């Protein structure tokens, strides 16, 4: 039994085990986050005898005489300085990695009060951030060092208004570890739950014997499909995803759940799962869309392996291509990608009278309520979902992963139950970015004006539908790019396989189709004899012109302005790579799309209630700034409340880059009503009153007969430029973005930097190898970019939008990750002459040996 100190207090754990479990479960020091428990992410970083160490790989019995420090143990001065520096620099987004970052920063600054930028990068080598792109974190560390040595002062924040660099309202709590994520919830009598997963990607379950598991001391329940009181299949759009595979049912991938176990501790849960005996009949599986589409292939759902089919036609593409001066046809192969959000999926559920309460980290609390209520056979009002802080999402937390399992176990046991995925389970279970095979033909005239394009897109949608249909649709609707031509013929198919499911991922299919379009354009520019920059400027959509989908570009269209913003960089770096993109804000194409917000005057404050999930983008801060802008109130009189289905109106999922525009406009409308009331009464006199705002964006459905249908309420535009060093490593990325109006410039820069860094990994290092449906990667081998690899990122904000909606703001969350990869590909082609048509790019200084 080792004796050591934690934050100055003597400790002598009775049991061995990992330091992270002792700190979190015994001492409740939840600033120490469990991101991977593999020593790869740094979210659990602590300081041991002055050195930054990962708590997940430290054993308590090896700590004799040592001193352990967590964020909770920092001095009051240090806590204030680090929280201020990280908030002021915009270094906090989802916040899950932030306490670990601060511990690495403190270890560096204690040893070196005057660190250089390079030394900061090196100190953060062991910490992964999937949100920010590291640049603002590095600035935060340098600022903290300057304040601690007396070279800088902490200044009060300015007024919260539209366009102001206002610090995030949740930054301090996230930095200091006081913000609660789902896994930070501990309740009296709480059980731990977990699922036994399928042993085979496709097999018939012949029998499930749970007797030995049920007899194990400490086990509270073993649940199989026969115990589900309501729907056995759920899903956002298509209800094809099995809650649990029943006896006689067929598994669809290795992540399928066969049985659930709830027990008093995690160790007992794992022992019980090992005692469950499942008999399978192994069946033929398919692991590629090509095989799934072959005649005679086994059918995974119903009588067809095609989940969705899109065929978009405008004009006469074949005729235009046949009469064009230059035509390029190329095939592209793009891989699955893992979201790698820092927080693995977790939910806590418990009974509250006759209501099932769910505390979860997901991207849409009303969707969670709907699916869990269907599974439980309950009316939706008997399921209440409250959002905890979300440690990153990027689309990967739109589907049910653990919420429904926690709810089912709590409903059956009548006890609080926490269900958390291990990192390896997370990698296996949740939907990925779609792997796609694409064939694109693009044509132009002698002068380089685009004339037409044809495309075939085949998407591997994996085992279940998830959001595969809408993702395919968006890949197709944006495939022609942000250019002025109308002859398109785009055929898309999403195909079921026995691979892990594919669904929403930042970019929502446009990341893939943009890569193909932009690479084809580079070849056309070469044939015409003009630069890739000139070709794009010549064809860039301008206000009043018609997009390939038929929609008229509005006055706020600023693709040309993004190109002009990067002209100097392009001219100074002839071998650079460049790419453009557009991305919608809102669901569009005829889907009902409503943002909602309620402002309640409670305890002398304006409390903001909306179900709009904050997954790191800063939703609470945006809404706070809008309220303060409309009312003139100071930020301390405004409070953003956690999304809760019992208190907040339904603002839809955080998806499609929609929340700032849709719920932002709803919030602004509610705030104007409040401002009108305040013209007659003081805020205190309005105590107990509420003000409601709603905004619905009306669009035209796919296939509309209108000459110029409105497919989406708004589009953002972007141009990215990538410059390499002489040795082939990344020098810089300049990312110019048409954001409409910047509600918070610091937050927008952070989104751009994070999106660029994420897609640098997509282009160069990230890999998600599968062997017969089994992921071969661990968190540490995914190829995520780390601080020392990340180049300078220059985010250029272009504001050109007089729309009254949300003060002119457009979505930024997705488009920032879309044009990076094709820009990188062109930079390397210009360097070595090799045309690369698959990702990650081969033959670069970042290339890794592929696993078989």
Coordinates of N, CA, C and O in Angstrom, one line a residue, residues 187 189-194 220-223 227 229 260-263 347-359 372 375-376 378 382-384 402-419:
X187 N -23.8 9.2 -8.4 CA -25.1 9.2 -7.6 C -25.1 8.1 -6.6 O -24.5 7.1 -6.8
X189 N -25.9 4.9 -4.8 CA -26.5 3.7 -5.3 C -26.4 3.5 -6.8 O -27.1 2.6 -7.4
X190 N -25.5 4.2 -7.4 CA -25.4 4.1 -8.9 C -24.8 2.8 -9.3 O -23.8 2.3 -8.8
X191 N -25.4 2.2 -10.4 CA -24.8 1.0 -11.0 C -24.1 1.4 -12.2 O -24.2 2.5 -12.8
X192 N -23.2 0.5 -12.7 CA -22.5 0.7 -13.9 C -23.0 -0.3 -15.0 O -23.3 -1.5 -14.6
X193 N -23.2 0.1 -16.2 CA -23.8 -0.7 -17.2 C -22.9 -0.8 -18.4 O -22.1 0.1 -18.7
X194 N -23.0 -1.9 -19.1 CA -22.2 -2.1 -20.4 C -22.9 -3.1 -21.2 O -23.7 -4.0 -20.7
X220 N -26.8 -6.6 -10.8 CA -28.2 -6.2 -10.5 C -29.1 -6.6 -11.6 O -30.3 -6.8 -11.3
X221 N -28.7 -6.7 -12.8 CA -29.6 -7.1 -13.9 C -28.7 -7.5 -15.2 O -27.7 -7.0 -15.4
X222 N -29.3 -8.5 -15.9 CA -28.8 -8.8 -17.2 C -30.0 -8.7 -18.1 O -31.0 -9.4 -17.9
X223 N -29.9 -7.9 -19.1 CA -31.1 -7.6 -20.0 C -30.8 -8.0 -21.4 O -29.7 -7.8 -21.9
X227 N -36.5 -8.3 -22.9 CA -36.9 -7.4 -21.8 C -37.2 -6.0 -22.2 O -37.6 -5.2 -21.4
X229 N -39.4 -3.1 -23.4 CA -40.8 -3.0 -23.3 C -41.4 -2.3 -24.5 O -42.6 -2.4 -24.8
X260 N -27.2 -6.5 -22.1 CA -26.7 -5.5 -21.2 C -26.6 -6.0 -19.8 O -27.4 -6.8 -19.3
X261 N -25.5 -5.5 -19.1 CA -25.3 -5.9 -17.7 C -25.2 -4.7 -16.9 O -24.6 -3.7 -17.2
X262 N -25.9 -4.7 -15.7 CA -25.7 -3.6 -14.7 C -25.2 -4.2 -13.4 O -25.8 -5.3 -13.0
X263 N -24.2 -3.6 -12.9 CA -23.6 -4.2 -11.6 C -23.1 -3.1 -10.8 O -23.0 -1.9 -11.2
X347 N -23.7 8.2 -20.6 CA -25.0 8.7 -20.2 C -25.3 8.1 -18.8 O -24.8 7.0 -18.5
X348 N -26.0 8.9 -18.0 CA -26.5 8.4 -16.7 C -28.0 8.6 -16.7 O -28.5 9.6 -17.2
X349 N -28.7 7.5 -16.3 CA -30.1 7.5 -16.3 C -30.6 7.1 -14.9 O -30.0 6.3 -14.3
X350 N -31.8 7.6 -14.6 CA -32.4 7.2 -13.3 C -33.8 7.5 -13.3 O -34.3 8.3 -14.2
X351 N -34.6 7.0 -12.4 CA -36.0 7.2 -12.3 C -36.3 8.3 -11.4 O -35.7 8.5 -10.3
X352 N -37.2 9.2 -11.8 CA -37.7 10.3 -11.0 C -39.2 10.3 -11.0 O -39.8 10.7 -11.9
X353 N -39.8 9.7 -9.9 CA -41.2 9.4 -9.9 C -41.5 8.4 -11.1 O -40.8 7.4 -11.2
X354 N -42.3 8.8 -12.0 CA -42.7 7.9 -13.1 C -41.9 8.3 -14.4 O -42.2 7.8 -15.4
X355 N -41.0 9.2 -14.2 CA -40.2 9.7 -15.3 C -38.8 9.1 -15.4 O -38.2 9.0 -14.4
X356 N -38.4 8.8 -16.6 CA -37.0 8.4 -16.8 C -36.2 9.6 -17.1 O -36.4 10.3 -18.1
X357 N -35.2 9.9 -16.3 CA -34.3 11.0 -16.5 C -33.0 10.5 -17.1 O -32.4 9.5 -16.7
X358 N -32.6 11.2 -18.2 CA -31.3 10.9 -18.9 C -30.4 12.1 -18.9 O -30.8 13.2 -19.3
X359 N -29.2 11.9 -18.4 CA -28.2 12.9 -18.4 C -27.2 12.5 -19.5 O -26.5 11.4 -19.3
X372 N -35.6 7.1 -27.1 CA -35.6 6.3 -25.9 C -37.0 6.1 -25.4 O -37.3 5.0 -24.9
X375 N -38.3 3.2 -27.4 CA -37.8 1.9 -26.9 C -38.4 1.5 -25.6 O -38.7 0.3 -25.4
X376 N -38.7 2.4 -24.8 CA -39.3 2.1 -23.5 C -40.9 1.9 -23.5 O -41.5 1.5 -22.6
X378 N -43.0 4.3 -23.8 CA -43.5 5.4 -22.9 C -43.9 6.6 -23.8 O -43.3 6.9 -24.8
X382 N -42.8 11.3 -20.5 CA -42.3 10.5 -19.4 C -40.8 10.2 -19.5 O -40.2 9.5 -18.7
X383 N -40.2 10.8 -20.5 CA -38.7 10.7 -20.6 C -38.2 12.2 -20.6 O -38.6 13.0 -21.5
X384 N -37.3 12.5 -19.7 CA -36.7 13.8 -19.7 C -35.2 13.7 -19.9 O -34.5 13.0 -19.2
X402 N -25.2 5.2 -26.1 CA -25.3 4.7 -24.7 C -26.6 5.2 -24.0 O -27.0 4.7 -23.0
X403 N -27.2 6.3 -24.6 CA -28.4 6.9 -23.9 C -29.5 5.9 -23.7 O -30.1 5.8 -22.6
X404 N -29.8 5.1 -24.8 CA -30.9 4.2 -24.7 C -30.6 3.0 -23.8 O -31.5 2.5 -23.1
X405 N -29.4 2.6 -23.7 CA -29.0 1.5 -22.9 C -29.0 1.9 -21.4 O -29.5 1.1 -20.5
X406 N -28.6 3.1 -21.1 CA -28.7 3.6 -19.7 C -30.1 3.7 -19.3 O -30.5 3.3 -18.2
X407 N -30.9 4.2 -20.2 CA -32.4 4.4 -19.9 C -33.1 3.1 -19.6 O -33.9 2.9 -18.7
X408 N -32.8 2.1 -20.5 CA -33.4 0.8 -20.3 C -33.0 0.1 -19.0 O -33.8 -0.4 -18.3
X409 N -31.7 0.2 -18.7 CA -31.2 -0.4 -17.4 C -31.8 0.3 -16.2 O -32.2 -0.3 -15.2
X410 N -31.9 1.6 -16.3 CA -32.5 2.4 -15.1 C -33.9 2.0 -15.0 O -34.5 1.9 -13.9
X411 N -34.6 1.9 -16.1 CA -36.1 1.6 -16.1 C -36.3 0.3 -15.5 O -37.3 0.1 -14.7
X412 N -35.5 -0.7 -15.8 CA -35.7 -2.1 -15.3 C -35.2 -2.2 -13.8 O -35.9 -2.9 -13.0
X413 N -34.1 -1.6 -13.5 CA -33.5 -1.8 -12.1 C -34.1 -0.8 -11.1 O -33.9 -1.0 -9.9
X414 N -34.6 0.3 -11.6 CA -35.1 1.4 -10.7 C -33.9 2.0 -9.9 O -34.1 2.6 -8.9
X415 N -32.8 1.9 -10.5 CA -31.6 2.5 -9.9 C -30.9 3.4 -10.9 O -31.0 3.2 -12.1
X416 N -30.1 4.4 -10.4 CA -29.3 5.1 -11.3 C -28.2 4.2 -12.0 O -27.6 3.4 -11.3
X417 N -28.1 4.4 -13.3 CA -27.1 3.6 -14.0 C -26.3 4.5 -14.9 O -26.8 5.4 -15.7
X418 N -25.0 4.3 -14.9 CA -24.0 5.0 -15.8 C -23.5 4.0 -16.8 O -23.0 2.9 -16.5
X419 N -23.7 4.4 -18.1 CA -23.1 3.6 -19.2 C -22.1 4.4 -19.9 O -22.5 5.5 -20.5

